[in-house]
Coordinates of C-alpha atoms in Angstrom, one line a residue:
X1 CA -70.5 -77.8 -74.9
X2 CA -70.4 -76.0 -78.2
X3 CA -71.1 -72.6 -76.5
X4 CA -68.1 -72.8 -74.3
X5 CA -64.8 -71.1 -75.3
X6 CA -61.3 -70.5 -74.0
X7 CA -61.0 -66.8 -73.2
X8 CA -57.7 -65.8 -71.6
X9 CA -54.9 -66.6 -69.1
X10 CA -54.3 -64.3 -66.2
X11 CA -50.7 -63.3 -65.3
X12 CA -49.4 -61.2 -62.5
X13 CA -46.8 -58.8 -63.7
X14 CA -44.3 -56.7 -61.7
X15 CA -43.2 -54.3 -64.5
X16 CA -45.9 -53.1 -66.7
X17 CA -43.7 -51.2 -69.2
X18 CA -41.3 -54.1 -69.9
X19 CA -44.2 -56.6 -70.0
X20 CA -46.1 -54.4 -72.5
X21 CA -43.0 -54.1 -74.7
X22 CA -42.6 -57.9 -74.8
X23 CA -46.2 -58.6 -75.8
X24 CA -46.4 -55.8 -78.3
X25 CA -42.9 -55.7 -79.8
X26 CA -41.8 -59.4 -79.5
X27 CA -45.0 -61.4 -79.7
X28 CA -46.8 -58.8 -82.0
X29 CA -49.9 -58.6 -79.9
X30 CA -52.1 -55.5 -79.5
X31 CA -53.2 -53.8 -76.3
X32 CA -57.0 -54.3 -76.3
X33 CA -58.0 -52.4 -73.2
X34 CA -56.7 -51.2 -69.9
X35 CA -58.6 -50.7 -66.6
X36 CA -57.6 -49.3 -63.2
X37 CA -59.1 -50.4 -59.9
X38 CA -58.9 -48.8 -56.4
X39 CA -59.7 -52.0 -54.5
X40 CA -59.0 -55.7 -54.9
X41 CA -61.3 -57.9 -57.1
X42 CA -64.2 -59.8 -55.5
X43 CA -63.1 -62.8 -57.4
X44 CA -59.4 -62.3 -56.6
X45 CA -58.6 -61.5 -60.2
X46 CA -55.5 -59.7 -59.0
X47 CA -54.6 -62.4 -56.5
X48 CA -54.9 -62.1 -52.7
X49 CA -54.3 -58.3 -52.6
X50 CA -56.7 -55.6 -51.5
X51 CA -55.0 -52.5 -52.8
X52 CA -54.9 -50.6 -56.0
X53 CA -54.4 -52.6 -59.2
X54 CA -54.8 -52.6 -62.9
X55 CA -55.8 -55.0 -65.7
X56 CA -54.5 -54.9 -69.3
X57 CA -55.9 -57.2 -71.9
X58 CA -53.5 -58.0 -74.8
X59 CA -54.0 -60.3 -77.8
X60 CA -53.8 -60.9 -81.6
X61 CA -57.4 -59.8 -82.1
X62 CA -60.7 -59.0 -80.4
X63 CA -61.5 -60.8 -77.1
X64 CA -64.7 -62.2 -78.7
X65 CA -62.9 -64.6 -81.0
X66 CA -59.2 -64.7 -79.8
X67 CA -57.5 -66.2 -76.8
X68 CA -55.9 -63.3 -75.0
X69 CA -53.8 -62.6 -71.9
X70 CA -54.9 -60.6 -68.9
X71 CA -52.0 -58.8 -67.3
X72 CA -52.7 -57.8 -63.7
X73 CA -50.5 -55.3 -61.9
X74 CA -50.6 -54.7 -58.1
X75 CA -49.2 -51.3 -57.2
X76 CA -46.2 -51.6 -55.0
X77 CA -45.4 -55.3 -55.9
X78 CA -42.4 -55.5 -58.2
X79 CA -42.0 -59.2 -58.6
X80 CA -43.6 -62.6 -57.9
X81 CA -42.1 -66.0 -57.2
X82 CA -42.8 -68.6 -59.9
X83 CA -43.8 -72.1 -59.0
X84 CA -43.9 -75.2 -61.3
X85 CA -47.6 -74.9 -62.2
X86 CA -47.5 -72.8 -65.4
X87 CA -45.4 -74.5 -68.1
X88 CA -46.0 -72.2 -71.0
X89 CA -48.1 -70.8 -73.8
X90 CA -47.4 -71.9 -77.4
X91 CA -47.8 -69.4 -80.2
X92 CA -47.5 -70.1 -84.0
X93 CA -45.9 -66.9 -85.4
X94 CA -42.8 -66.7 -87.6
X95 CA -43.1 -62.9 -87.2
X96 CA -42.7 -63.3 -83.4
X97 CA -39.5 -65.3 -83.9
X98 CA -38.2 -62.6 -86.3
X99 CA -39.1 -59.8 -83.9
X100 CA -37.2 -61.5 -81.1
X101 CA -34.1 -61.9 -83.2
X102 CA -34.2 -58.3 -84.4
X103 CA -34.6 -57.1 -80.8
X104 CA -32.0 -59.6 -79.5
X105 CA -34.6 -61.0 -77.1
X106 CA -33.3 -64.3 -75.7
X107 CA -34.4 -67.4 -77.7
X108 CA -33.5 -71.0 -77.0
X109 CA -34.0 -73.4 -79.9
X110 CA -35.9 -76.5 -78.9
X111 CA -35.9 -78.2 -82.3
X112 CA -38.5 -78.7 -85.0
X113 CA -38.8 -74.9 -85.5
X114 CA -39.8 -74.2 -81.9
X115 CA -38.1 -71.6 -79.8
X116 CA -38.5 -71.0 -76.0
X117 CA -38.5 -67.5 -74.7
X118 CA -39.6 -65.8 -71.5
X119 CA -41.7 -62.8 -70.8
X120 CA -40.6 -60.4 -68.1
X121 CA -41.2 -62.1 -64.8
X122 CA -40.1 -65.5 -66.2
X123 CA -43.3 -66.8 -67.8
X124 CA -42.4 -69.2 -70.6
X125 CA -43.6 -68.9 -74.2
X126 CA -42.9 -71.4 -77.0
X127 CA -42.8 -69.8 -80.5
X128 CA -43.3 -71.9 -83.6
X129 CA -41.5 -70.5 -86.6
X130 CA -44.5 -70.9 -88.9
X131 CA -47.7 -69.2 -90.0
X132 CA -50.7 -69.9 -87.6
X133 CA -52.9 -72.8 -88.7
X134 CA -55.9 -70.8 -87.6
X135 CA -56.9 -67.2 -87.3
X136 CA -55.6 -67.0 -83.7
X137 CA -51.9 -67.7 -83.4
X138 CA -52.2 -68.8 -79.7
X139 CA -52.4 -72.6 -79.9
X140 CA -52.3 -73.9 -76.3
X141 CA -51.7 -73.2 -72.6
X142 CA -49.7 -75.9 -70.8
X143 CA -50.3 -76.5 -67.1
X144 CA -48.7 -79.0 -64.7
X145 CA -50.8 -81.5 -62.8
X146 CA -50.0 -84.1 -60.2
X147 CA -52.4 -86.8 -61.5
X148 CA -53.2 -86.8 -65.2
X149 CA -56.1 -89.2 -65.0
X150 CA -57.7 -87.3 -62.2
X151 CA -57.4 -84.1 -64.2
X152 CA -58.8 -85.7 -67.3
X153 CA -61.8 -86.8 -65.4
X154 CA -62.3 -83.3 -64.1
X155 CA -61.9 -81.4 -67.4
X156 CA -63.5 -84.0 -69.7
X157 CA -66.2 -85.8 -67.7
X158 CA -67.3 -82.9 -65.5
X159 CA -66.5 -79.8 -67.6
X160 CA -67.2 -81.3 -71.0
X161 CA -63.9 -80.8 -72.8
X162 CA -63.0 -83.0 -75.8
X163 CA -59.7 -84.9 -75.5
X164 CA -57.7 -84.3 -78.7
X165 CA -54.6 -86.1 -77.7
X166 CA -53.4 -88.4 -74.9
X167 CA -49.9 -89.7 -74.4
X168 CA -49.7 -92.2 -71.6
X169 CA -45.9 -92.6 -71.9
X170 CA -45.2 -88.8 -71.8
X171 CA -48.1 -88.3 -69.3
X172 CA -49.7 -85.4 -71.2
X173 CA -53.0 -84.7 -72.8
X174 CA -54.5 -82.0 -75.0
X175 CA -58.1 -80.8 -74.5
X176 CA -60.4 -78.2 -75.9
X177 CA -64.0 -77.1 -76.6
X178 CA -63.5 -76.7 -80.4
X179 CA -61.0 -77.4 -83.1
X180 CA -60.3 -73.7 -83.9
X181 CA -59.8 -72.7 -80.2
X182 CA -56.8 -72.4 -78.0
X183 CA -56.3 -75.8 -76.3
X184 CA -55.5 -76.7 -72.7
X185 CA -52.5 -79.1 -72.4
X186 CA -52.1 -81.0 -69.1
X187 CA -48.6 -82.3 -68.3
X188 CA -48.1 -84.6 -65.3
X189 CA -45.1 -83.8 -63.1
X190 CA -43.6 -85.8 -60.2
X191 CA -44.6 -84.6 -56.8
X192 CA -46.9 -81.7 -55.9
X193 CA -47.8 -78.7 -58.0
X194 CA -46.3 -75.6 -56.4
X195 CA -48.1 -72.3 -57.2
X196 CA -45.8 -69.9 -55.2
X197 CA -46.9 -66.3 -55.5
X198 CA -47.0 -66.0 -59.3
X199 CA -49.9 -68.3 -59.8
X200 CA -52.4 -67.5 -62.5
X201 CA -55.7 -68.8 -63.8
X202 CA -57.3 -69.8 -67.1
X203 CA -60.7 -68.5 -68.1
X204 CA -63.5 -69.9 -70.2
X205 CA -66.8 -68.6 -71.3
X206 CA -70.0 -70.4 -70.4
X207 CA -73.7 -69.6 -71.1
X208 CA -75.2 -67.8 -68.1
X209 CA -77.9 -70.3 -67.8
X210 CA -75.4 -73.1 -67.3
X211 CA -73.5 -71.5 -64.4
X212 CA -75.8 -72.4 -61.6
X213 CA -76.0 -76.0 -62.8
X214 CA -72.3 -76.1 -63.0
X215 CA -71.9 -74.9 -59.4
X216 CA -74.5 -77.5 -58.3
X217 CA -72.6 -80.2 -60.2
X218 CA -69.3 -79.3 -58.4
X219 CA -71.0 -79.4 -55.1
X220 CA -72.5 -82.9 -55.7
X221 CA -69.1 -84.1 -56.9
X222 CA -67.4 -82.6 -53.8
X223 CA -65.1 -80.5 -56.0
X224 CA -63.5 -77.4 -54.7
X225 CA -65.2 -74.0 -55.4
X226 CA -62.8 -71.2 -54.8
X227 CA -65.3 -68.4 -55.5
X228 CA -69.1 -69.2 -55.6
X229 CA -71.1 -67.7 -58.4
X230 CA -70.7 -63.9 -58.2
X231 CA -71.4 -60.9 -60.4
X232 CA -68.5 -58.6 -61.4
X233 CA -68.9 -55.0 -62.7
X234 CA -66.5 -54.1 -65.4
X235 CA -66.0 -50.4 -66.4
X236 CA -67.5 -49.7 -69.8
X237 CA -68.7 -53.3 -70.3
X238 CA -71.6 -55.5 -69.3
X239 CA -71.7 -57.2 -65.9
X240 CA -70.0 -60.6 -65.8
X241 CA -71.0 -63.5 -63.7
X242 CA -68.3 -65.9 -62.7
X243 CA -67.6 -69.0 -60.7
X244 CA -64.0 -70.1 -59.9
X245 CA -63.2 -73.7 -59.6
X246 CA -60.1 -75.8 -58.9
X247 CA -58.7 -78.8 -60.7
X248 CA -58.2 -81.5 -57.9
X249 CA -54.8 -82.5 -59.4
X250 CA -53.6 -78.9 -59.0
X251 CA -53.6 -79.0 -55.3
X252 CA -54.0 -76.1 -52.9
X253 CA -56.1 -73.0 -52.7
X254 CA -54.1 -71.1 -55.3
X255 CA -54.9 -73.4 -58.1
X256 CA -55.0 -72.4 -61.8
X257 CA -58.8 -72.1 -61.7
X258 CA -61.5 -72.9 -64.2
X259 CA -63.2 -69.5 -64.6
X260 CA -66.7 -69.7 -66.1
X261 CA -68.0 -66.4 -67.3
X262 CA -70.9 -65.0 -69.3
X263 CA -71.7 -61.4 -70.1
X264 CA -75.0 -60.2 -68.8
X265 CA -76.5 -57.3 -70.9
X266 CA -77.0 -54.0 -69.0
X267 CA -80.5 -52.8 -68.4
X268 CA -81.6 -49.9 -70.6
X269 CA -83.9 -47.1 -70.0

């Protein structure tokens, strides 16, 4: 699975200006690209909405070698209800901590040099007051699951992720495709996972030739496929093929999906 990579996390945002200020001025990320769409996404990138929407990619570096965030804005929708599914993104950046203090952005000290803060809309970020141990400061995305072992079987045995850490007592695990990539942390919670209306999704790249096999595997294993293999056109970029899947321990049809994508070169001539 050496050719698979964590790409981005998708957030729905209700206030583009305030959100952009947080990512740029507090976290220190850069706006990488912005796109406007007249109709809803075929793969529900903007959620279950059919109207006009926009997508803004922000991160610490190019999408090709950094884990970034995709901020989707649906015109006319000013806020979303958060569930208990998204538990936070951890970033190693003493500069982000310094920026938050200078701007008087709310910080809660969690101990061991870690501070909790919230983006507009309530999404949690954990800032480590240190230099990043790798070129990309984004260390991990933490999602809630209702059954840790079921999730581990899904991500590790079916999707080929390496288990870096597993804590039975705390009911958490850390997984990833490579040492120098953003990791996926799974944290078991009591009861069901509630996605509310603010649910997001995490995206991973996958070689195009593996996508059909992946879809067939999920069918054989009776796993949920939210969006079968489909091609998406992106303005100014190559066509992207995606399949959207659902972790069985993140119940419901609004799950934080596994999004496999591979750019397909445009025809020339």
